Amino acid sequence: MTEARNYTAAEILPILSARQLRDGQVVFAGVGTPLLAATLAQRLNCPRLTILFEGGVVGAFVEPGKLPPSTNDQRCTRRANMVLGSSDVLLLLQRGYVDIGFMGGAQIDQFGNLNSSFIGDPANPKTRLPGTGGGNDISSLTNMIVAMKHEKRRFVENVDFITSPGFIRGGTSRHDSGLPAGGMFRVITELAIFGFDEKTRRMKVLALNPGVTREEVQDNTGFRLDFDDEIAITEPPTETELRVLRQLDSERLFIA
Amino acid sequence: MTEARNYTAAEILPILSARQLRDGQVVFAGVGTPLLAATLAQRLNCPRLTILFEGGVVGAFVEPGKLPPSTNDQRCTRRANMVLGSSDVLLLLQRGYVDIGFMGGAQIDQFGNLNSSFIGDPANPKTRLPGTGGGNDISSLTNMIVAMKHEKRRFVENVDFITSPGFIRGGTSRHDSGLPAGGMFRVITELAIFGFDEKTRRMKVLALNPGVTREEVQDNTGFRLDFDDEIAITEPPTETELRVLRQLDSERLFIA
Amino acid sequence: MLEAQVEPYKRLRDNMSQRDRSLREKVVSLEEAASFVQDGMKVGIGGSTMSRTPMALIWELVRQRRKNLSCSRSIVSTDGDLLFGSGVSDHIITSWFAQGILWGLSKVMRHHVEKQGKRYEEWSHMGVGMRFRAGGMGVPFLPMRAMLGSDVLAQRPEAKEIECPFTGERVLLVPALNPDVALIHVQRCDAYGNAQIDGLQFMDIDLALAADRVILTTERIVSNDQIRRAPDQTKIPFFCVDAVVEVPYGSAPHECYGLYEPMMKHLEAYVQQVNADPVDGMKTYLDRYFHEPKSWNDYLAMIGMDELLEASQRGRSIYND
Amino acid sequence: MLEAQVEPYKRLRDNMSQRDRSLREKVVSLEEAASFVQDGMKVGIGGSTMSRTPMALIWELVRQRRKNLSCSRSIVSTDGDLLFGSGVSDHIITSWFAQGILWGLSKVMRHHVEKQGKRYEEWSHMGVGMRFRAGGMGVPFLPMRAMLGSDVLAQRPEAKEIECPFTGERVLLVPALNPDVALIHVQRCDAYGNAQIDGLQFMDIDLALAADRVILTTERIVSNDQIRRAPDQTKIPFFCVDAVVEVPYGSAPHECYGLYEPMMKHLEAYVQQVNADPVDGMKTYLDRYFHEPKSWNDYLAMIGMDELLEASQRGRSIYND
C-alpha cells in the first residue's frame, strides 16, 4: 500500500461494513465495530435500518459520543422501539425476523467458521478465550456479516474450535447439521471483502480495498483463497463517511 | 331439611368454600363461586390470601359490587400485585407456586374427575359443553377445591369424559398418568363437604352441612358414598359471613 | 396428515423471508385489512373471552362473507358464535367456548357442533398457550405437564406423550401453531405497528410472533416518538405487523382494558335472541348489526351512546385509586 | 451423572411445598441474606455483563468466604473474575466470560481456567436462556435450533440432539437449570418482594421463577400500594422471593438502568491491577475493597463521591428526550 491515506484500518472496517447494509433491513448487531457500522449506516443512507442488540433491544438509535461498552448496557436502549428479555430477542432470530447478523471475529476459517473459545486443545487450552456470547446463536440462525482484522493467524484453514458455525465443513454440511437457515454472507477486513462460493462454501475475495493487491490478501491469509471472476475495487471512504464515523465514536472507544 | 334458614343454597357454597382456605395461601381461582369465595376469605380471616386468575393476574383484591363476569376481565386486576400473560400465570401452577386450585364443576365422579366437555358420546354428543378452559391445567398441577351444586345427575359413578383429572381411576392411576403432583382435596356442595380416601382415592363425606342427613346426601348422589369415621357437622353461616358475602355480590351475579 | 400440522422450519423461514419487515407505514382501512384474510386460512385471534377481542375485524370478515376459516383463540365467547353462525369459520381451536359464564351454554355453538358438523377442537388453556408460544419461538413443539391422563388428550392425537430423555418422566409435547394471519386489537400503536398493550396481555405476544401475518386494530395511532418514550411498554415489535387500522371501540361490545368494559345490555339482548333461535335469531342479528350498517361507527351508534359512555366510564375506573 | 443435572419434577415440587410462599415481610440485612447461600450450592446470578449485577451480594459472599459455588449467569464480566479470584466459585456456567469487551481477555479467568483447573462451562447465550426458562416453566428441557453443528455443542453432552417427532428435523434439547438460589438486583420492590425492573430485564424473570430460593437486593424498598399502582411493571411476584435487602448502588461499580452507568475509572484501575498479576493483584484488590471496608457504604466511599455522582448523572440521562 503505497498511497497516503486519510483513514486508519480501524476506520475502514466500520465504513465498508456499513455499506453492506440496505435500508429497511433488520440487523442483529454485536458490540464494537458491528454496532458502530450499523449506527453509521442509519445516519448515512439507511435511516430505516432496525438494529437489535443481544441485551434485549429492538430498533435503537445509539447516541453519538455515547457508544455502549457492551450490548447489555443501558446506552443500547437509546430511542429504542422496544425493550425485552435477552432470551426473547434471541428467539426473534430463531423465528426468522432478522435479515442480517453482524459480528466481529477473533479467528475465522475457509468455511467461515468462527472461533472465540479456545486456542489449542480445548481439553488443555493454550488460551481460554471469552466464548460465544450470542455469536453461536446469531450465526446459527441468520445470514452473517463479519468484520475483523486481517492477520494470517486469524485467517486459518480450519479453526481450532467452531464456536460460531459458518458453513462447517463446506458443501451441505451446515444444512445437514440441523441449520437449514442462514450462513456466512460477507467478511469485511481492512484488506478486502469476501463472500462464499455457492457450492463449495469456501471463502472467496469479491473486492479488494483501495490500494490492496491480490498478493497482499493471499500473503496475510492462512489458506488458499479463491478470487471472484469479476473482482472489484472498493471505493475509498468518503469525507462524509469519515466525518460521521468520527462524530459517532468521538470517545474513540472502537476506532482508536 | 326441616329448619328455616336465613341463607340460600347459592350462598352456603361460597361461605363453606371460603372456610377451607388458610391465610397466606396462594390460590388459583376460577370465576363465579371460587372467585367469590376466595375474595370472601380475604375479607374475613385471610387478609394475606393471594389470588391468581387465569387471565394473568397475581394478588388481586376484587372490589365489592364489581365482580368480574370472567377471569379475563379487567375487574380481575383490581389492586393486583402483578399482571402477566395467560400462559405465564398457568406456568406458575406448573412450577408449583400455587397451593390450591379452586373451581366450579358441572359433573364429578367418585374419583373426583370433572367433566365440562361432553354429555354422551364425544364422537356424537348429546350436549357439547363449553370445555376445559384452564380447568384441566389447574387440576393436573395442584391441589383442588371444587364447589358445585349437589344433584344426582352431577354426581355420577364415572364421568362421560374426563375434562379435568381428579384421581382418574383411583389408586395410583393419577400419578402413573404423568401427574405426580396435586389432586382433589375437597368438594363442597350445599349438602356436605367431601374429601378423598388416601388409598382408594374415592370420594368420602367428611362433614354434613347443618340440617342435612347422611341419607339425603346419598340419595342425591349417583354412586355409593363412603362416610368418614369421624364425620362432622358443619357450623351454619354466620351473620358476618352472610353480610360480607352479600356486600361483595351486591349485583347478585352469582348468589342470586 | 396430522403430522403436517407443524410447519417445517424451512417453510416458516421461507415465508418469513418473503415478508416485508422493513420500517414502513402500514395504515390501511378496515376493508383493506380484512383482505389479508383469505378463505380457508388459519386465523389466530387475540384477546380472551370478552376482552380485547378484535371485533371490528371479525365484523368486517362477516360482511365480506369470508368462509372456511380455521380459527384459534385462548378462550372464545360471542366471537365464536358469530364466526360459526355467519359461516365465516367451520373449525375453532380453543379451550372454552360459550357466550360467557353468566349465560350457561351457547345454543349457537351447540347447534353448529352437534347438528352441523362444525369442529370445536378442544385443548387445555395452557395447551393453546404453549402451541402459540412454540410457534412464536420458531420451535416445532413445547413440553408441558397438563392434559396427561385426561380425555382431552385422548381426543388430541396431534399431541405426543414422550418419556423425557433427561428424567424418564412422562411429558406431553404439543405441536407449534403458526396461524397464517393473526387479528389483534390493542390500545395504541404507531403507524409502523409498534404496539403497546395495557393490562392483561393474554396470549397476544406469542400469537403475534407465531403468525405469518399480523393485522392490528388499535384504539389510537400514536407517534413513533411516543412509543420510544416507553419502550418497555411495547409488546409487539413493528416487524411482526403487516397492517394497522385505527378503530376506536374496536372491541365493542367486548371490553378494552382501561378504556371500556363490556357493553352488557347489548350482549344480554344478543344472547337472548340467538339462544332463543340459534339459526334465525343469529341471521336476524347479523343482518341488522353486521350487514346493514354503513360503517363500524354506524354499528357503534346502534349499540347506543348511553351504553358506550357508560362502558367507558366503567372501563376508565380501573385506574381509580 | 450428567443426567442427574435435571431435577426430577417430584423433587422440584417437594422443595417448593416446603417453601414459605405466604405474603409476608422479608426485609433482612446483607449479612443475613448471604446466609441463604451455602457452600457448594448452585447459584444463579441476575443481570448481564456490567448491568444490574448483584454486586453487593457477591461482595458479601466474598467477605463471608463462601466456597465451591457453581454459578450461572447469562454473560459474565468482572463478577466472574471476583468469584474465581476469591475462591467463592470454582465452576461458572455462562456464554461469555471476560472483564468487558473494551479490555480484551481476562487474565484472571485465564489463570484460573488454564492453570487452576476451574471450570468455565460454555453454552450459547440462548442456551443459557432456554435452560433458565425451562427451569422457570417447570419442564425438564426446552427445544432450540442453535448450537447444532458447533464444537460448543460437542463440549456439552448434557444437551441432547433429537429427531423432532413432528417434523423429523434435528433439534437440540437443553436441560432445565434450577439454581438452589438466585441473586438478583432490581430498581425497586416492596417488603414482600414484588419486584419492578426498569429497562433491560436480561434473563432475570426466568431465573427468579427457576430458582429454589431468590434473594433480591433493591435500590429502594417502596410501598405495596406503589407496586399495585403499576401491576404490569411487576416482573417478579413476591412468592418467588425469600429475602429482600435495600442496598443503594447495589450494582456498583456496574450499572443499574436509569440510575447509574458503570463506574469506569474504578473498573479501569481494577482491570489494570488484576491483569498485571491475576493472583497478587486480585488479592490486594479483594483485601482493600472487599475485606477491609466496614460496610457496603464504606466500599462505595472508596469508589468515591465524584465517580458515584458522575455515574448517576449519566445513568439518569437515559430518560432525557
PDB file of N, CA and C in Angstrom, chain C residues 42-118:
ATOM      1  N   LYS C  42     -55.744 -20.322   8.272  1.00  0.00           N
ATOM      2  CA  LYS C  42     -55.652 -20.486   9.720  1.00  0.00           C
ATOM      3  C   LYS C  42     -55.524 -19.095  10.339  1.00  0.00           C
ATOM      4  N   VAL C  43     -56.495 -18.738  11.179  1.00  0.00           N
ATOM      5  CA  VAL C  43     -56.554 -17.374  11.720  1.00  0.00           C
ATOM      6  C   VAL C  43     -56.443 -17.412  13.243  1.00  0.00           C
ATOM      7  N   GLY C  44     -55.453 -16.746  13.787  1.00  0.00           N
ATOM      8  CA  GLY C  44     -55.318 -16.622  15.244  1.00  0.00           C
ATOM      9  C   GLY C  44     -55.977 -15.341  15.711  1.00  0.00           C
ATOM     10  N   ILE C  45     -56.713 -15.430  16.818  1.00  0.00           N
ATOM     11  CA  ILE C  45     -57.495 -14.282  17.291  1.00  0.00           C
ATOM     12  C   ILE C  45     -57.008 -13.870  18.670  1.00  0.00           C
ATOM     13  N   GLY C  46     -56.682 -12.603  18.815  1.00  0.00           N
ATOM     14  CA  GLY C  46     -56.124 -12.085  20.063  1.00  0.00           C
ATOM     15  C   GLY C  46     -57.172 -11.843  21.134  1.00  0.00           C
ATOM     16  N   GLY C  47     -56.684 -11.386  22.293  1.00  0.00           N
ATOM     17  CA  GLY C  47     -57.559 -11.159  23.437  1.00  0.00           C
ATOM     18  C   GLY C  47     -58.060 -12.469  24.010  1.00  0.00           C
ATOM     19  N   SER C  48     -59.046 -12.397  24.906  1.00  0.00           N
ATOM     20  CA  SER C  48     -59.596 -13.610  25.515  1.00  0.00           C
ATOM     21  C   SER C  48     -61.003 -13.335  26.030  1.00  0.00           C
ATOM     22  N   THR C  49     -61.878 -14.321  25.806  1.00  0.00           N
ATOM     23  CA  THR C  49     -63.254 -14.234  26.312  1.00  0.00           C
ATOM     24  C   THR C  49     -63.887 -12.923  25.822  1.00  0.00           C
ATOM     25  N   MET C  50     -64.203 -12.003  26.731  1.00  0.00           N
ATOM     26  CA  MET C  50     -64.831 -10.753  26.288  1.00  0.00           C
ATOM     27  C   MET C  50     -63.867  -9.582  26.381  1.00  0.00           C
ATOM     28  N   SER C  51     -62.567  -9.860  26.230  1.00  0.00           N
ATOM     29  CA  SER C  51     -61.580  -8.798  26.417  1.00  0.00           C
ATOM     30  C   SER C  51     -60.684  -8.627  25.195  1.00  0.00           C
ATOM     31  N   ARG C  52     -60.554  -7.382  24.774  1.00  0.00           N
ATOM     32  CA  ARG C  52     -59.700  -7.025  23.625  1.00  0.00           C
ATOM     33  C   ARG C  52     -59.909  -7.953  22.425  1.00  0.00           C
ATOM     34  N   THR C  53     -61.114  -8.398  22.230  1.00  0.00           N
ATOM     35  CA  THR C  53     -61.467  -9.166  21.033  1.00  0.00           C
ATOM     36  C   THR C  53     -61.357  -8.230  19.820  1.00  0.00           C
ATOM     37  N   PRO C  54     -60.725  -8.685  18.732  1.00  0.00           N
ATOM     38  CA  PRO C  54     -60.642  -7.833  17.524  1.00  0.00           C
ATOM     39  C   PRO C  54     -61.983  -7.851  16.789  1.00  0.00           C
ATOM     40  N   MET C  55     -62.987  -7.280  17.435  1.00  0.00           N
ATOM     41  CA  MET C  55     -64.358  -7.450  16.978  1.00  0.00           C
ATOM     42  C   MET C  55     -64.620  -6.721  15.661  1.00  0.00           C
ATOM     43  N   ALA C  56     -63.995  -5.570  15.478  1.00  0.00           N
ATOM     44  CA  ALA C  56     -64.224  -4.825  14.231  1.00  0.00           C
ATOM     45  C   ALA C  56     -63.732  -5.639  13.029  1.00  0.00           C
ATOM     46  N   LEU C  57     -62.614  -6.346  13.200  1.00  0.00           N
ATOM     47  CA  LEU C  57     -62.105  -7.179  12.103  1.00  0.00           C
ATOM     48  C   LEU C  57     -63.028  -8.357  11.836  1.00  0.00           C
ATOM     49  N   ILE C  58     -63.537  -8.960  12.919  1.00  0.00           N
ATOM     50  CA  ILE C  58     -64.464 -10.081  12.747  1.00  0.00           C
ATOM     51  C   ILE C  58     -65.734  -9.585  12.039  1.00  0.00           C
ATOM     52  N   TRP C  59     -66.208  -8.429  12.455  1.00  0.00           N
ATOM     53  CA  TRP C  59     -67.385  -7.788  11.849  1.00  0.00           C
ATOM     54  C   TRP C  59     -67.160  -7.599  10.336  1.00  0.00           C
ATOM     55  N   GLU C  60     -65.972  -7.146   9.986  1.00  0.00           N
ATOM     56  CA  GLU C  60     -65.662  -6.903   8.579  1.00  0.00           C
ATOM     57  C   GLU C  60     -65.549  -8.223   7.797  1.00  0.00           C
ATOM     58  N   LEU C  61     -64.975  -9.242   8.423  1.00  0.00           N
ATOM     59  CA  LEU C  61     -64.874 -10.553   7.749  1.00  0.00           C
ATOM     60  C   LEU C  61     -66.259 -11.139   7.488  1.00  0.00           C
ATOM     61  N   VAL C  62     -67.165 -10.935   8.436  1.00  0.00           N
ATOM     62  CA  VAL C  62     -68.544 -11.406   8.249  1.00  0.00           C
ATOM     63  C   VAL C  62     -69.183 -10.643   7.087  1.00  0.00           C
ATOM     64  N   ARG C  63     -68.997  -9.328   7.045  1.00  0.00           N
ATOM     65  CA  ARG C  63     -69.564  -8.510   5.963  1.00  0.00           C
ATOM     66  C   ARG C  63     -69.011  -8.941   4.602  1.00  0.00           C
ATOM     67  N   GLN C  64     -67.730  -9.299   4.589  1.00  0.00           N
ATOM     68  CA  GLN C  64     -67.118  -9.716   3.318  1.00  0.00           C
ATOM     69  C   GLN C  64     -67.382 -11.202   3.025  1.00  0.00           C
ATOM     70  N   ARG C  65     -68.142 -11.840   3.895  1.00  0.00           N
ATOM     71  CA  ARG C  65     -68.568 -13.248   3.729  1.00  0.00           C
ATOM     72  C   ARG C  65     -67.393 -14.197   3.462  1.00  0.00           C
ATOM     73  N   ARG C  66     -66.321 -13.986   4.246  1.00  0.00           N
ATOM     74  CA  ARG C  66     -65.207 -14.921   4.202  1.00  0.00           C
ATOM     75  C   ARG C  66     -65.698 -16.286   4.672  1.00  0.00           C
ATOM     76  N   LYS C  67     -65.057 -17.398   4.203  1.00  0.00           N
ATOM     77  CA  LYS C  67     -65.523 -18.707   4.672  1.00  0.00           C
ATOM     78  C   LYS C  67     -64.410 -19.736   4.907  1.00  0.00           C
ATOM     79  N   ASN C  68     -64.785 -20.791   5.631  1.00  0.00           N
ATOM     80  CA  ASN C  68     -63.881 -21.919   5.925  1.00  0.00           C
ATOM     81  C   ASN C  68     -62.615 -21.538   6.687  1.00  0.00           C
ATOM     82  N   LEU C  69     -62.690 -20.483   7.485  1.00  0.00           N
ATOM     83  CA  LEU C  69     -61.515 -20.159   8.286  1.00  0.00           C
ATOM     84  C   LEU C  69     -61.383 -21.157   9.440  1.00  0.00           C
ATOM     85  N   SER C  70     -60.129 -21.523   9.729  1.00  0.00           N
ATOM     86  CA  SER C  70     -59.821 -22.312  10.921  1.00  0.00           C
ATOM     87  C   SER C  70     -59.284 -21.334  11.956  1.00  0.00           C
ATOM     88  N   CYS C  71     -60.081 -21.090  13.007  1.00  0.00           N
ATOM     89  CA  CYS C  71     -59.735 -20.028  13.956  1.00  0.00           C
ATOM     90  C   CYS C  71     -59.202 -20.596  15.262  1.00  0.00           C
ATOM     91  N   SER C  72     -58.217 -19.928  15.848  1.00  0.00           N
ATOM     92  CA  SER C  72     -57.704 -20.343  17.155  1.00  0.00           C
ATOM     93  C   SER C  72     -57.687 -19.148  18.097  1.00  0.00           C
ATOM     94  N   ARG C  73     -58.038 -19.404  19.354  1.00  0.00           N
ATOM     95  CA  ARG C  73     -58.043 -18.333  20.356  1.00  0.00           C
ATOM     96  C   ARG C  73     -57.960 -18.954  21.742  1.00  0.00           C
ATOM     97  N   SER C  74     -57.375 -18.244  22.672  1.00  0.00           N
ATOM     98  CA  SER C  74     -57.204 -18.797  24.025  1.00  0.00           C
ATOM     99  C   SER C  74     -58.544 -19.242  24.589  1.00  0.00           C
ATOM    100  N   ILE C  75     -59.513 -18.326  24.665  1.00  0.00           N
ATOM    101  CA  ILE C  75     -60.863 -18.631  25.123  1.00  0.00           C
ATOM    102  C   ILE C  75     -61.832 -17.845  24.258  1.00  0.00           C
ATOM    103  N   VAL C  76     -62.912 -18.507  23.866  1.00  0.00           N
ATOM    104  CA  VAL C  76     -63.839 -17.952  22.881  1.00  0.00           C
ATOM    105  C   VAL C  76     -65.157 -17.611  23.559  1.00  0.00           C
ATOM    106  N   SER C  77     -65.730 -16.463  23.221  1.00  0.00           N
ATOM    107  CA  SER C  77     -67.080 -16.181  23.728  1.00  0.00           C
ATOM    108  C   SER C  77     -67.995 -15.841  22.557  1.00  0.00           C
ATOM    109  N   THR C  78     -68.679 -14.714  22.570  1.00  0.00           N
ATOM    110  CA  THR C  78     -69.655 -14.462  21.497  1.00  0.00           C
ATOM    111  C   THR C  78     -68.985 -14.362  20.126  1.00  0.00           C
ATOM    112  N   ASP C  79     -67.688 -14.070  20.098  1.00  0.00           N
ATOM    113  CA  ASP C  79     -66.968 -14.043  18.824  1.00  0.00           C
ATOM    114  C   ASP C  79     -67.028 -15.402  18.128  1.00  0.00           C
ATOM    115  N   GLY C  80     -66.997 -16.486  18.937  1.00  0.00           N
ATOM    116  CA  GLY C  80     -67.083 -17.824  18.360  1.00  0.00           C
ATOM    117  C   GLY C  80     -68.453 -18.085  17.764  1.00  0.00           C
ATOM    118  N   ASP C  81     -69.490 -17.676  18.494  1.00  0.00           N
ATOM    119  CA  ASP C  81     -70.858 -17.747  17.952  1.00  0.00           C
ATOM    120  C   ASP C  81     -70.931 -17.096  16.574  1.00  0.00           C
ATOM    121  N   LEU C  82     -70.398 -15.888  16.506  1.00  0.00           N
ATOM    122  CA  LEU C  82     -70.515 -15.089  15.278  1.00  0.00           C
ATOM    123  C   LEU C  82     -69.730 -15.733  14.131  1.00  0.00           C
ATOM    124  N   LEU C  83     -68.584 -16.306  14.455  1.00  0.00           N
ATOM    125  CA  LEU C  83     -67.757 -16.948  13.422  1.00  0.00           C
ATOM    126  C   LEU C  83     -68.440 -18.200  12.876  1.00  0.00           C
ATOM    127  N   PHE C  84     -69.018 -19.007  13.770  1.00  0.00           N
ATOM    128  CA  PHE C  84     -69.764 -20.192  13.318  1.00  0.00           C
ATOM    129  C   PHE C  84     -71.085 -19.765  12.662  1.00  0.00           C
ATOM    130  N   GLY C  85     -71.813 -18.881  13.333  1.00  0.00           N
ATOM    131  CA  GLY C  85     -73.165 -18.538  12.889  1.00  0.00           C
ATOM    132  C   GLY C  85     -73.192 -17.841  11.535  1.00  0.00           C
ATOM    133  N   SER C  86     -72.140 -17.111  11.215  1.00  0.00           N
ATOM    134  CA  SER C  86     -72.074 -16.370   9.950  1.00  0.00           C
ATOM    135  C   SER C  86     -71.556 -17.240   8.818  1.00  0.00           C
ATOM    136  N   GLY C  87     -70.985 -18.406   9.159  1.00  0.00           N
ATOM    137  CA  GLY C  87     -70.368 -19.234   8.134  1.00  0.00           C
ATOM    138  C   GLY C  87     -68.927 -18.861   7.839  1.00  0.00           C
ATOM    139  N   VAL C  88     -68.394 -17.889   8.544  1.00  0.00           N
ATOM    140  CA  VAL C  88     -67.003 -17.492   8.305  1.00  0.00           C
ATOM    141  C   VAL C  88     -66.043 -18.623   8.691  1.00  0.00           C
ATOM    142  N   SER C  89     -66.367 -19.338   9.768  1.00  0.00           N
ATOM    143  CA  SER C  89     -65.468 -20.396  10.252  1.00  0.00           C
ATOM    144  C   SER C  89     -66.220 -21.703  10.432  1.00  0.00           C
ATOM    145  N   ASP C  90     -65.534 -22.813  10.179  1.00  0.00           N
ATOM    146  CA  ASP C  90     -66.117 -24.122  10.462  1.00  0.00           C
ATOM    147  C   ASP C  90     -65.226 -24.946  11.385  1.00  0.00           C
ATOM    148  N   HIS C  91     -64.252 -24.291  11.989  1.00  0.00           N
ATOM    149  CA  HIS C  91     -63.285 -25.011  12.832  1.00  0.00           C
ATOM    150  C   HIS C  91     -62.703 -24.011  13.821  1.00  0.00           C
ATOM    151  N   ILE C  92     -62.920 -24.269  15.102  1.00  0.00           N
ATOM    152  CA  ILE C  92     -62.387 -23.363  16.123  1.00  0.00           C
ATOM    153  C   ILE C  92     -61.560 -24.159  17.124  1.00  0.00           C
ATOM    154  N   ILE C  93     -60.302 -23.707  17.293  1.00  0.00           N
ATOM    155  CA  ILE C  93     -59.363 -24.324  18.236  1.00  0.00           C
ATOM    156  C   ILE C  93     -59.315 -23.437  19.472  1.00  0.00           C
ATOM    157  N   THR C  94     -59.737 -23.969  20.614  1.00  0.00           N
ATOM    158  CA  THR C  94     -59.723 -23.161  21.829  1.00  0.00           C
ATOM    159  C   THR C  94     -59.847 -24.070  23.037  1.00  0.00           C
ATOM    160  N   SER C  95     -59.935 -23.462  24.230  1.00  0.00           N
ATOM    161  CA  SER C  95     -60.052 -24.261  25.452  1.00  0.00           C
ATOM    162  C   SER C  95     -61.432 -24.126  26.094  1.00  0.00           C
ATOM    163  N   TRP C  96     -62.198 -23.145  25.684  1.00  0.00           N
ATOM    164  CA  TRP C  96     -63.509 -22.908  26.314  1.00  0.00           C
ATOM    165  C   TRP C  96     -64.346 -22.112  25.330  1.00  0.00           C
ATOM    166  N   PHE C  97     -65.591 -22.538  25.161  1.00  0.00           N
ATOM    167  CA  PHE C  97     -66.401 -21.929  24.112  1.00  0.00           C
ATOM    168  C   PHE C  97     -67.842 -21.872  24.604  1.00  0.00           C
ATOM    169  N   ALA C  98     -68.250 -20.697  25.031  1.00  0.00           N
ATOM    170  CA  ALA C  98     -69.665 -20.425  25.316  1.00  0.00           C
ATOM    171  C   ALA C  98     -69.821 -18.924  25.051  1.00  0.00           C
ATOM    172  N   GLN C  99     -70.882 -18.323  25.567  1.00  0.00           N
ATOM    173  CA  GLN C  99     -71.012 -16.884  25.317  1.00  0.00           C
ATOM    174  C   GLN C  99     -70.367 -16.076  26.435  1.00  0.00           C
ATOM    175  N   GLY C 100     -70.413 -16.664  27.631  1.00  0.00           N
ATOM    176  CA  GLY C 100     -69.894 -16.010  28.823  1.00  0.00           C
ATOM    177  C   GLY C 100     -70.421 -16.814  29.986  1.00  0.00           C
ATOM    178  N   ILE C 101     -69.677 -16.873  31.061  1.00  0.00           N
ATOM    179  CA  ILE C 101     -70.032 -17.744  32.176  1.00  0.00           C
ATOM    180  C   ILE C 101     -71.421 -17.417  32.729  1.00  0.00           C
ATOM    181  N   LEU C 102     -71.835 -16.172  32.588  1.00  0.00           N
ATOM    182  CA  LEU C 102     -73.119 -15.754  33.160  1.00  0.00           C
ATOM    183  C   LEU C 102     -74.302 -16.406  32.457  1.00  0.00           C
ATOM    184  N   TRP C 103     -74.087 -16.850  31.213  1.00  0.00           N
ATOM    185  CA  TRP C 103     -75.228 -17.244  30.395  1.00  0.00           C
ATOM    186  C   TRP C 103     -75.320 -18.745  30.118  1.00  0.00           C
ATOM    187  N   GLY C 104     -74.481 -19.556  30.792  1.00  0.00           N
ATOM    188  CA  GLY C 104     -74.566 -21.003  30.558  1.00  0.00           C
ATOM    189  C   GLY C 104     -74.035 -21.404  29.196  1.00  0.00           C
ATOM    190  N   LEU C 105     -74.667 -22.407  28.598  1.00  0.00           N
ATOM    191  CA  LEU C 105     -74.178 -22.922  27.315  1.00  0.00           C
ATOM    192  C   LEU C 105     -74.575 -22.005  26.162  1.00  0.00           C
ATOM    193  N   SER C 106     -73.761 -22.008  25.118  1.00  0.00           N
ATOM    194  CA  SER C 106     -74.132 -21.297  23.899  1.00  0.00           C
ATOM    195  C   SER C 106     -74.956 -22.225  23.006  1.00  0.00           C
ATOM    196  N   LYS C 107     -76.189 -21.813  22.753  1.00  0.00           N
ATOM    197  CA  LYS C 107     -77.036 -22.622  21.866  1.00  0.00           C
ATOM    198  C   LYS C 107     -76.500 -22.566  20.429  1.00  0.00           C
ATOM    199  N   VAL C 108     -75.816 -21.506  20.121  1.00  0.00           N
ATOM    200  CA  VAL C 108     -75.251 -21.357  18.771  1.00  0.00           C
ATOM    201  C   VAL C 108     -74.116 -22.369  18.573  1.00  0.00           C
ATOM    202  N   MET C 109     -73.181 -22.382  19.522  1.00  0.00           N
ATOM    203  CA  MET C 109     -72.097 -23.366  19.444  1.00  0.00           C
ATOM    204  C   MET C 109     -72.695 -24.767  19.400  1.00  0.00           C
ATOM    205  N   ARG C 110     -73.642 -25.060  20.302  1.00  0.00           N
ATOM    206  CA  ARG C 110     -74.219 -26.405  20.353  1.00  0.00           C
ATOM    207  C   ARG C 110     -74.854 -26.783  19.007  1.00  0.00           C
ATOM    208  N   HIS C 111     -75.628 -25.866  18.429  1.00  0.00           N
ATOM    209  CA  HIS C 111     -76.279 -26.148  17.140  1.00  0.00           C
ATOM    210  C   HIS C 111     -75.249 -26.511  16.073  1.00  0.00           C
ATOM    211  N   HIS C 112     -74.225 -25.707  15.973  1.00  0.00           N
ATOM    212  CA  HIS C 112     -73.264 -25.910  14.876  1.00  0.00           C
ATOM    213  C   HIS C 112     -72.381 -27.134  15.096  1.00  0.00           C
ATOM    214  N   VAL C 113     -72.071 -27.447  16.362  1.00  0.00           N
ATOM    215  CA  VAL C 113     -71.228 -28.613  16.631  1.00  0.00           C
ATOM    216  C   VAL C 113     -72.058 -29.894  16.635  1.00  0.00           C
ATOM    217  N   GLU C 114     -73.200 -29.835  17.310  1.00  0.00           N
ATOM    218  CA  GLU C 114     -73.991 -31.069  17.449  1.00  0.00           C
ATOM    219  C   GLU C 114     -74.742 -31.414  16.166  1.00  0.00           C
ATOM    220  N   LYS C 115     -75.180 -30.389  15.407  1.00  0.00           N
ATOM    221  CA  LYS C 115     -76.047 -30.669  14.251  1.00  0.00           C
ATOM    222  C   LYS C 115     -75.428 -30.349  12.901  1.00  0.00           C
ATOM    223  N   GLN C 116     -74.445 -29.456  12.875  1.00  0.00           N
ATOM    224  CA  GLN C 116     -73.926 -29.010  11.582  1.00  0.00           C
ATOM    225  C   GLN C 116     -72.525 -29.544  11.279  1.00  0.00           C
ATOM    226  N   GLY C 117     -71.994 -30.317  12.204  1.00  0.00           N
ATOM    227  CA  GLY C 117     -70.693 -30.929  11.939  1.00  0.00           C
ATOM    228  C   GLY C 117     -69.521 -29.966  11.961  1.00  0.00           C
ATOM    229  N   LYS C 118     -69.718 -28.789  12.546  1.00  0.00           N
ATOM    230  CA  LYS C 118     -68.547 -27.906  12.669  1.00  0.00           C
ATOM    231  C   LYS C 118     -67.668 -28.394  13.810  1.00  0.00           C
TER     232      LYS C 118
END
